[in-house]
């Protein structure tokens, strides 16, 4: 029997890692393996998943792929990783693949047609996570007037905005959609988000609403979609020969010392994010005088911070943050702003 694999896709900060942690905590004895791919040079997600010490997912079952986007490094990174997992004497019962928030799912699904993979594994389903809060705020909607003006200036321009393109692409490939962060959106706006999502999905695709990725594992796993046999029904911008090289997005890592006042730090960060239109920040903060490390997550303007575990003996007490935005981000100014906030 083929080993089922579930592909989890969704824009930066939609809640993929949160949903996977929920899944691991509710695995009910199933042996899961997790393949994680992130955009940015520091593996934060693997660290966070490992931090939860779930029995369902021991450390050797969490594989982080080298940096670079999974959809662009399929042959170099993803295929050898899958082969290793499948070659194990005791292979996993189900493989969960967390794609980077900027990944196009279709090339990954296509990788399951590779001869050595297709005989042993199948795509059980592509799950697209949607940040209902971000969609409701219009982050993925095209400003039609601005697009018309841009097209008038450049008749060859046929692109949607990079954010909208990813939104469409991830939804077009989905077997199921999770409208996450339902807690942040009023019922009326959520219904409107659902309408926008429905317009981009294939017929018959289920949409469920969730708070912190709390979806029943029975609903997520076991879709038996065999998506690799059904690629034609999943339209992609790549089909038309368009390039996908992530040039639209950029990221850098900020490293610094201990933060004296985390409240002041978060307030300053919020201003910095708004001023520079930063899409995503995540990482660890060392707080002066505190034995535990502070996890920092920012998705657009929303910041979350919590202490997750004590700094380990010998682990350097340092602040490390991955900052992601659209190309053109003023890295020097953001670095200077962060350095000023730390002191
Ligand atoms: N209010 C609210 N916050 C959520 C929900 N789901 C996730 N979050 C928060 O959103 C932030 C991002 O969540 P992640 O699970 O790291 O998102 P992700 O999709 O894995 O992010 P990337 O891997 O960077 O693309 C974290 O601060 C989460 O706690 C939700 O349903 N409601």
PDB file of C-alpha atoms in Angstrom, residues 194-306:
ATOM      1  CA  UNK A 194     -15.547  32.241   2.410  1.00  0.00           C
ATOM      2  CA  UNK A 195     -17.143  33.621  -0.757  1.00  0.00           C
ATOM      3  CA  UNK A 196     -13.751  34.934  -1.946  1.00  0.00           C
ATOM      4  CA  UNK A 197     -12.150  31.582  -1.229  1.00  0.00           C
ATOM      5  CA  UNK A 198     -14.931  29.620  -2.923  1.00  0.00           C
ATOM      6  CA  UNK A 199     -14.381  31.636  -6.103  1.00  0.00           C
ATOM      7  CA  UNK A 200     -10.825  30.284  -6.327  1.00  0.00           C
ATOM      8  CA  UNK A 201     -11.296  26.618  -5.422  1.00  0.00           C
ATOM      9  CA  UNK A 202     -12.177  23.664  -7.614  1.00  0.00           C
ATOM     10  CA  UNK A 203     -15.727  22.333  -7.448  1.00  0.00           C
ATOM     11  CA  UNK A 204     -16.509  20.136  -4.467  1.00  0.00           C
ATOM     12  CA  UNK A 205     -13.603  21.258  -2.301  1.00  0.00           C
ATOM     13  CA  UNK A 206     -14.575  21.334   1.377  1.00  0.00           C
ATOM     14  CA  UNK A 207     -14.065  24.518   3.402  1.00  0.00           C
ATOM     15  CA  UNK A 208     -13.879  24.313   7.191  1.00  0.00           C
ATOM     16  CA  UNK A 209     -13.525  27.157   9.674  1.00  0.00           C
ATOM     17  CA  UNK A 210     -10.949  26.901  12.433  1.00  0.00           C
ATOM     18  CA  UNK A 211      -9.454  28.646  15.381  1.00  0.00           C
ATOM     19  CA  UNK A 212      -5.713  27.972  15.872  1.00  0.00           C
ATOM     20  CA  UNK A 213      -5.775  25.146  13.335  1.00  0.00           C
ATOM     21  CA  UNK A 214      -7.989  23.016  15.566  1.00  0.00           C
ATOM     22  CA  UNK A 215      -9.404  20.780  12.853  1.00  0.00           C
ATOM     23  CA  UNK A 216     -10.360  17.180  13.505  1.00  0.00           C
ATOM     24  CA  UNK A 217      -7.546  14.919  12.366  1.00  0.00           C
ATOM     25  CA  UNK A 218     -10.100  12.592  10.790  1.00  0.00           C
ATOM     26  CA  UNK A 219     -11.214  15.425   8.532  1.00  0.00           C
ATOM     27  CA  UNK A 220      -7.664  16.384   7.520  1.00  0.00           C
ATOM     28  CA  UNK A 221      -6.052  13.013   6.911  1.00  0.00           C
ATOM     29  CA  UNK A 222      -7.527  10.248   4.766  1.00  0.00           C
ATOM     30  CA  UNK A 223      -8.890  12.379   1.915  1.00  0.00           C
ATOM     31  CA  UNK A 224      -7.467   9.810  -0.565  1.00  0.00           C
ATOM     32  CA  UNK A 225      -7.271  12.464  -3.266  1.00  0.00           C
ATOM     33  CA  UNK A 226      -4.306  10.953  -5.184  1.00  0.00           C
ATOM     34  CA  UNK A 227      -3.657  14.537  -6.271  1.00  0.00           C
ATOM     35  CA  UNK A 228      -0.667  13.505  -8.417  1.00  0.00           C
ATOM     36  CA  UNK A 229      -3.102  11.763 -10.796  1.00  0.00           C
ATOM     37  CA  UNK A 230      -5.302  14.798 -11.024  1.00  0.00           C
ATOM     38  CA  UNK A 231      -2.912  17.609 -11.907  1.00  0.00           C
ATOM     39  CA  UNK A 232      -4.829  18.802 -14.934  1.00  0.00           C
ATOM     40  CA  UNK A 233      -7.712  19.996 -12.777  1.00  0.00           C
ATOM     41  CA  UNK A 234      -5.373  22.148 -10.673  1.00  0.00           C
ATOM     42  CA  UNK A 235      -4.540  25.266 -12.688  1.00  0.00           C
ATOM     43  CA  UNK A 236      -1.272  27.074 -12.037  1.00  0.00           C
ATOM     44  CA  UNK A 237       0.420  30.195 -13.347  1.00  0.00           C
ATOM     45  CA  UNK A 238       3.322  27.891 -14.183  1.00  0.00           C
ATOM     46  CA  UNK A 239       1.193  26.042 -16.754  1.00  0.00           C
ATOM     47  CA  UNK A 240       1.389  29.085 -18.998  1.00  0.00           C
ATOM     48  CA  UNK A 241       5.177  29.032 -18.726  1.00  0.00           C
ATOM     49  CA  UNK A 242       5.358  31.846 -16.182  1.00  0.00           C
ATOM     50  CA  UNK A 243       8.479  31.976 -14.070  1.00  0.00           C
ATOM     51  CA  UNK A 244       8.471  31.381 -10.360  1.00  0.00           C
ATOM     52  CA  UNK A 245      11.716  32.467  -8.766  1.00  0.00           C
ATOM     53  CA  UNK A 246      10.611  34.224  -5.600  1.00  0.00           C
ATOM     54  CA  UNK A 247      12.075  37.481  -6.824  1.00  0.00           C
ATOM     55  CA  UNK A 248       8.957  39.163  -5.520  1.00  0.00           C
ATOM     56  CA  UNK A 249       9.935  38.433  -1.913  1.00  0.00           C
ATOM     57  CA  UNK A 250      12.993  38.904   0.219  1.00  0.00           C
ATOM     58  CA  UNK A 251      14.133  37.988   3.711  1.00  0.00           C
ATOM     59  CA  UNK A 252      16.995  38.583   6.105  1.00  0.00           C
ATOM     60  CA  UNK A 253      17.993  37.512   9.580  1.00  0.00           C
ATOM     61  CA  UNK A 254      18.542  40.036  12.330  1.00  0.00           C
ATOM     62  CA  UNK A 255      20.798  38.952  15.208  1.00  0.00           C
ATOM     63  CA  UNK A 256      21.271  40.937  18.369  1.00  0.00           C
ATOM     64  CA  UNK A 257      21.730  40.740  22.107  1.00  0.00           C
ATOM     65  CA  UNK A 258      19.282  40.761  24.984  1.00  0.00           C
ATOM     66  CA  UNK A 259      16.165  42.909  24.967  1.00  0.00           C
ATOM     67  CA  UNK A 260      15.835  45.059  28.058  1.00  0.00           C
ATOM     68  CA  UNK A 261      12.087  45.723  27.887  1.00  0.00           C
ATOM     69  CA  UNK A 262       9.938  43.317  25.795  1.00  0.00           C
ATOM     70  CA  UNK A 263       6.816  45.502  26.009  1.00  0.00           C
ATOM     71  CA  UNK A 264       8.640  48.509  24.587  1.00  0.00           C
ATOM     72  CA  UNK A 265      10.249  46.202  22.029  1.00  0.00           C
ATOM     73  CA  UNK A 266       6.869  44.895  20.781  1.00  0.00           C
ATOM     74  CA  UNK A 267       5.377  48.383  20.597  1.00  0.00           C
ATOM     75  CA  UNK A 268       8.362  49.644  18.596  1.00  0.00           C
ATOM     76  CA  UNK A 269       8.236  46.605  16.369  1.00  0.00           C
ATOM     77  CA  UNK A 270       4.607  47.281  15.531  1.00  0.00           C
ATOM     78  CA  UNK A 271       5.515  50.770  14.321  1.00  0.00           C
ATOM     79  CA  UNK A 272       8.462  49.423  12.344  1.00  0.00           C
ATOM     80  CA  UNK A 273       6.294  46.755  10.658  1.00  0.00           C
ATOM     81  CA  UNK A 274       3.663  49.284   9.645  1.00  0.00           C
ATOM     82  CA  UNK A 275       6.243  51.788   8.372  1.00  0.00           C
ATOM     83  CA  UNK A 276       7.965  49.220   6.149  1.00  0.00           C
ATOM     84  CA  UNK A 277       5.043  46.981   5.247  1.00  0.00           C
ATOM     85  CA  UNK A 278       6.810  43.903   6.656  1.00  0.00           C
ATOM     86  CA  UNK A 279       4.867  40.702   5.935  1.00  0.00           C
ATOM     87  CA  UNK A 280       6.277  38.382   8.563  1.00  0.00           C
ATOM     88  CA  UNK A 281       8.741  38.313  11.478  1.00  0.00           C
ATOM     89  CA  UNK A 282       9.443  35.266  13.582  1.00  0.00           C
ATOM     90  CA  UNK A 283      12.151  34.091  15.873  1.00  0.00           C
ATOM     91  CA  UNK A 284      13.470  34.039  19.403  1.00  0.00           C
ATOM     92  CA  UNK A 285      14.124  36.956  21.726  1.00  0.00           C
ATOM     93  CA  UNK A 286      16.495  36.877  24.689  1.00  0.00           C
ATOM     94  CA  UNK A 287      15.007  38.980  27.480  1.00  0.00           C
ATOM     95  CA  UNK A 288      17.382  40.361  30.100  1.00  0.00           C
ATOM     96  CA  UNK A 289      16.952  38.642  33.452  1.00  0.00           C
ATOM     97  CA  UNK A 290      14.563  35.943  32.155  1.00  0.00           C
ATOM     98  CA  UNK A 291      15.585  32.280  32.202  1.00  0.00           C
ATOM     99  CA  UNK A 292      13.304  31.359  29.249  1.00  0.00           C
ATOM    100  CA  UNK A 293      13.456  32.350  25.602  1.00  0.00           C
ATOM    101  CA  UNK A 294      10.661  34.469  24.210  1.00  0.00           C
ATOM    102  CA  UNK A 295       9.108  33.320  20.914  1.00  0.00           C
ATOM    103  CA  UNK A 296       8.110  36.267  18.774  1.00  0.00           C
ATOM    104  CA  UNK A 297       5.624  35.992  15.908  1.00  0.00           C
ATOM    105  CA  UNK A 298       4.384  38.845  13.779  1.00  0.00           C
ATOM    106  CA  UNK A 299       1.971  38.378  10.890  1.00  0.00           C
ATOM    107  CA  UNK A 300       1.452  41.756   9.280  1.00  0.00           C
ATOM    108  CA  UNK A 301       0.631  44.098  12.145  1.00  0.00           C
ATOM    109  CA  UNK A 302      -0.309  41.365  14.669  1.00  0.00           C
ATOM    110  CA  UNK A 303       2.370  40.455  17.182  1.00  0.00           C
ATOM    111  CA  UNK A 304       2.341  37.489  19.528  1.00  0.00           C
ATOM    112  CA  UNK A 305       4.980  36.728  22.158  1.00  0.00           C
ATOM    113  CA  UNK A 306       5.296  33.894  24.645  1.00  0.00           C
TER     114      UNK A 306
END
